[in-house]
XYZ file of C-alpha atoms in Angstrom:
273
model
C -3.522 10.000 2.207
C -5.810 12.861 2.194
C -3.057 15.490 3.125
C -4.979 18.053 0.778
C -7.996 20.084 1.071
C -9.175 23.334 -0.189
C -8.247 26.703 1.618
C -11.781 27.305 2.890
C -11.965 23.844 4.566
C -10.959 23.728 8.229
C -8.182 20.789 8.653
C -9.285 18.544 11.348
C -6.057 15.634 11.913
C -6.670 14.573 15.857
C -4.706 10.728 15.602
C -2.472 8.981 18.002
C 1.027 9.352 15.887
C -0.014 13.177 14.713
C 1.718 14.926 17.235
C 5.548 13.340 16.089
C 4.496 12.637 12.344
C 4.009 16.737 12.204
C 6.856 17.466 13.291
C 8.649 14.612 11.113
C 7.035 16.390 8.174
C 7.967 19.451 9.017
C 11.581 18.941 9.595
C 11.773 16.770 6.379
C 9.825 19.994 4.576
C 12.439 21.902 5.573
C 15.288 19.888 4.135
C 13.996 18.873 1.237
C 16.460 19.861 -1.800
C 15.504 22.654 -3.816
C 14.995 20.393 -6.514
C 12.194 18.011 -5.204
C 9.012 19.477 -5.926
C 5.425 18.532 -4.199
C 4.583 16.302 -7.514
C 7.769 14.558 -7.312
C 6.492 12.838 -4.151
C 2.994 12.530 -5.158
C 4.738 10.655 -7.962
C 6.863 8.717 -5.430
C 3.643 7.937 -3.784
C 1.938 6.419 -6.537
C 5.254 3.905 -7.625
C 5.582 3.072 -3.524
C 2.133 1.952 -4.120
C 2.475 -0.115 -7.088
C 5.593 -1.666 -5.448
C 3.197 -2.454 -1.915
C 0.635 -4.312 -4.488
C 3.440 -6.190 -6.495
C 4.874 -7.094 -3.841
C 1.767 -8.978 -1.748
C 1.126 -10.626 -5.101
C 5.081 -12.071 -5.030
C 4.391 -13.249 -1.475
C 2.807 -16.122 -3.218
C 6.468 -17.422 -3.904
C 7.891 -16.617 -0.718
C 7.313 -14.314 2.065
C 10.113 -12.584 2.220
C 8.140 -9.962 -0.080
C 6.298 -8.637 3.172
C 9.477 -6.860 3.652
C 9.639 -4.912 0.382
C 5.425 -4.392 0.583
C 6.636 -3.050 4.273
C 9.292 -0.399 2.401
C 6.690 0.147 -0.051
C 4.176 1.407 3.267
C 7.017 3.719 4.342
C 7.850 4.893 0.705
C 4.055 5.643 0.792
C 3.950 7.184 3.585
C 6.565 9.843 2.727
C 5.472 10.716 -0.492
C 1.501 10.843 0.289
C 1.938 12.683 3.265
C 4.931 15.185 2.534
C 3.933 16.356 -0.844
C 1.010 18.727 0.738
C 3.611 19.908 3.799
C 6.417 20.505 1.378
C 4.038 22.769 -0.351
C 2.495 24.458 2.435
C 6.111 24.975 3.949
C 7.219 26.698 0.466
C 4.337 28.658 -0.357
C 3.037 27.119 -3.151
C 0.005 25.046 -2.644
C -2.378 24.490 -5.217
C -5.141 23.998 -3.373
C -7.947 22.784 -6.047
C -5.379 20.817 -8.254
C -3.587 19.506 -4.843
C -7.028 18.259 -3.499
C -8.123 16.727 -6.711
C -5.022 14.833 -8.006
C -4.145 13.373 -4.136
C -7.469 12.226 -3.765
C -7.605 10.642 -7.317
C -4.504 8.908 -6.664
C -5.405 8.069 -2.833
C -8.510 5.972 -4.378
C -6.186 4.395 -6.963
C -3.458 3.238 -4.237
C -6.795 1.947 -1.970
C -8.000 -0.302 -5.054
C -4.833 -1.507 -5.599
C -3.353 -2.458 -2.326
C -6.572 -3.973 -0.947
C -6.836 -5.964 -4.290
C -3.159 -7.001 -3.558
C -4.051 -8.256 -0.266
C -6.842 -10.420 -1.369
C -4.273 -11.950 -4.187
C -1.850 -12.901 -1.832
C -1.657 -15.913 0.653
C -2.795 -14.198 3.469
C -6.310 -12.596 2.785
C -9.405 -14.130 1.289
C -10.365 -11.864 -1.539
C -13.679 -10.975 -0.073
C -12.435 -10.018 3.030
C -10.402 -7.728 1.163
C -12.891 -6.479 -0.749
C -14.963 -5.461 2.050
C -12.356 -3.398 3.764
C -11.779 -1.989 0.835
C -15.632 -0.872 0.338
C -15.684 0.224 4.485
C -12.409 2.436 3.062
C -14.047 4.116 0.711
C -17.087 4.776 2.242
C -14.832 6.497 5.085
C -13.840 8.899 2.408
C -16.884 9.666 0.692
C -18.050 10.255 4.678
C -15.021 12.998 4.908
C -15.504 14.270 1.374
C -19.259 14.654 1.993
C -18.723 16.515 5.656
C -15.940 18.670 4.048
C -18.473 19.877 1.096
C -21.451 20.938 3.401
C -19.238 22.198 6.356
C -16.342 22.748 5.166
C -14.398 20.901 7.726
C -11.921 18.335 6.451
C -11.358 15.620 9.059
C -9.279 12.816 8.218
C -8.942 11.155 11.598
C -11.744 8.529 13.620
C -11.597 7.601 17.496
C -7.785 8.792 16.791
C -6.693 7.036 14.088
C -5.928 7.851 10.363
C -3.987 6.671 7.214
C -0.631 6.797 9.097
C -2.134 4.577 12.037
C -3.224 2.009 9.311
C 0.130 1.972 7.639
C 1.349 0.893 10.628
C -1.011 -1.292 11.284
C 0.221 -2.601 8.270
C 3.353 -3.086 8.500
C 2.817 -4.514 12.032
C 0.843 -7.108 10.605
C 3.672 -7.914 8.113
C 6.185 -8.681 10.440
C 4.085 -10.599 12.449
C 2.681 -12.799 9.899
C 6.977 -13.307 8.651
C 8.080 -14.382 12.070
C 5.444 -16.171 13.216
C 3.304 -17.402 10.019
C 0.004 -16.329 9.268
C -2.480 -18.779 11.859
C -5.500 -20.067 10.692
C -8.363 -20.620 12.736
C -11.426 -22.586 11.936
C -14.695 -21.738 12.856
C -18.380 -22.668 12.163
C -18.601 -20.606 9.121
C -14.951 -21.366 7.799
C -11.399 -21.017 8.242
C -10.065 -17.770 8.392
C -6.412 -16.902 8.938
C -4.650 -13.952 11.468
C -4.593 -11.279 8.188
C -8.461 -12.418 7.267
C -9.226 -11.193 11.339
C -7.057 -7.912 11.065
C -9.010 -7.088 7.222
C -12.278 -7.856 9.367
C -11.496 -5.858 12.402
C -10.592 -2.980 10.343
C -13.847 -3.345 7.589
C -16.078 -3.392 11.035
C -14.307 -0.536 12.471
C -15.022 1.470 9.695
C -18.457 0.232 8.667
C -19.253 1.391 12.561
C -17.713 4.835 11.824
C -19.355 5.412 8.865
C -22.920 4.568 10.350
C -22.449 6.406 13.548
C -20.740 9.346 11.836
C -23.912 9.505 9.220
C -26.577 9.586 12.066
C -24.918 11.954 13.902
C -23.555 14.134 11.311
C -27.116 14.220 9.875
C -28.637 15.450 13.067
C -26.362 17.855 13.461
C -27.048 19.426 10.115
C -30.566 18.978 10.135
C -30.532 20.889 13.666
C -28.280 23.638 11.733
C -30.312 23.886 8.749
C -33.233 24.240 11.014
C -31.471 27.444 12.631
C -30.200 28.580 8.749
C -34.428 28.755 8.347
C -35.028 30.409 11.522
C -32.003 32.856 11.294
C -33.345 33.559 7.188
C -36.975 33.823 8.922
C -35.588 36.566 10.506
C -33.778 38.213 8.442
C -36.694 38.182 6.460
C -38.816 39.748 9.330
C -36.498 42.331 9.859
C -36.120 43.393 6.379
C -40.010 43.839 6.472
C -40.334 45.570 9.339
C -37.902 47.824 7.699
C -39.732 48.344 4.454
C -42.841 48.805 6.407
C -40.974 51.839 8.325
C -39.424 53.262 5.125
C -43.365 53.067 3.495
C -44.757 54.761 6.386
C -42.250 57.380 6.711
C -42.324 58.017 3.343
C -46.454 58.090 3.730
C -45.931 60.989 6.008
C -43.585 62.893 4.238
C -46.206 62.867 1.510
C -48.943 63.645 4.047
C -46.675 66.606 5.590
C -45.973 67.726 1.721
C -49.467 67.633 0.900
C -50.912 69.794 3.880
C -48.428 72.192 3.467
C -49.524 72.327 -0.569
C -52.716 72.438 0.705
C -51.939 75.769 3.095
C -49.812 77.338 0.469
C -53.206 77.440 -1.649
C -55.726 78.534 0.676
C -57.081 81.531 -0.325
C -56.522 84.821 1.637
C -59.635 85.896 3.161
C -61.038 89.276 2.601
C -61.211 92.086 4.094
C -64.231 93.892 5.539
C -64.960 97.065 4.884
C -66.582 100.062 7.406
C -70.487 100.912 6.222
């Protein structure tokens, strides 16, 4: 997810697993066949996707389906995230079209796996729902920092896409070996997924608020030295114009005086009575 940006955006990826996922990609970039192109596994992508949603909707009949949603995560995973590196490692990114059609499909794949997770057993639709809103606002957040600053950062108190796959699949296996606990409280009974959906939708929510307020402060504090910088810009190119007018006043002054002595009369001379 989010793997593309434009070439004028700084690339800002700080998570736990970034260090060994890089070089993952990389080595995989590097032995792709000739024949796999970067839309081939944006393509990939898309299907693992489809397979992660069909398959939380199947878990209805039995839960051996977390398995294939699990290989749909990794399928995911490879295609999402090794379709920008397999063009950056060959030399032909498309940045615009890249950054458009992986973050048009990375909202599709959000809709649909969330969705997924609030059809099957294990998460109450609303709870999915909600993570799924605290999602995208995360990504209108990095879409809206990358367009006025032009840094691209896909990664919050170290974690990003690949750290929530994981999470995923984590929670999969969990929930197959040791069932999927419910717990009843006050204002209703909630199961182990329906925590981990509201865990992540408050981690987010909390990112996105604190990321607004100070992300606004800091560009109202940089706008307010874009002003004072134009201010004096502006002064200076005055001060300059002023200078060029006065200089050219006394060229005109110098041109006239000597116009002035050029036409002076000679005076006459006297004669002896």
């Amino acid at each position: 997810m989010m793997d593309h940006q434009p070439q004028d955006q700084q690339r800002v990826i700080e998570t736990i697993l970034r260090p060994l996922e890089k070089k993952a990609l990389n080595w995989l970039a590097a032995h792709m066949p000739a024949w796999v192109m970067p839309d081939h596994l944006t393509a990939l992508g898309i299907l693992a996707s489809l397979l992660i949603a069909v398959s939380l909707v199947l878990t209805n009949f039995s839960p051996h389906f977390l398995w294939l949603a699990s290989l749909g995560v990794v399928l995911n995973w490879f295609g999402d995230s090794l379709d920008g590196t397999l063009a950056r490692y060959r030399k032909i990114e498309r940045s615009n079209y890249g950054f458009y059609i992986d973050h048009a499909v990375d909202s599709v794949d959000e809709v649909l796996i969330f969705l997924a997770l609030g059809l099957s057993p294990y998460v109450r639709m609303e709870l999915a729902g909600l993570a799924l809103v605290a999602y995208l606002l995360m990504s209108i957040q990095v879409f809206l920092f990358a367009q006025v600053k032009g840094v691209f950062q896909i990664s919050f108190l170290r974690l990003g896409p690949t750290e929530i796959r994981c999470i995923m699949i984590l929670a999969n296996t969990v929930v197959f070996f040791v069932g999927n606990p419910v717990i009843r409280l006050s204002v209703g009974v909630f199961t182990l997924y329906d925590f981990i959906a509201m865990g992540l939708s408050l981690l987010l929510f909390g990112a996105f608020i604190v990321l607004t307020i100070a992300r606004a402060r800091e560009l109202a504090a940089y706008d307010i030295r874009q002003q004072a910088l134009k201010a004096e810009r502006e002064a200076r190119k005055a001060a300059r114009r002023a200078l060029r007018a006065e200089r050219k006043a006394a060229r005109m002054q110098h041109k006239a005086r000597k116009a002035r002595d050029h036409n002076l009369p000679m005076p006459e001379a006297s004669h002896p009575q």
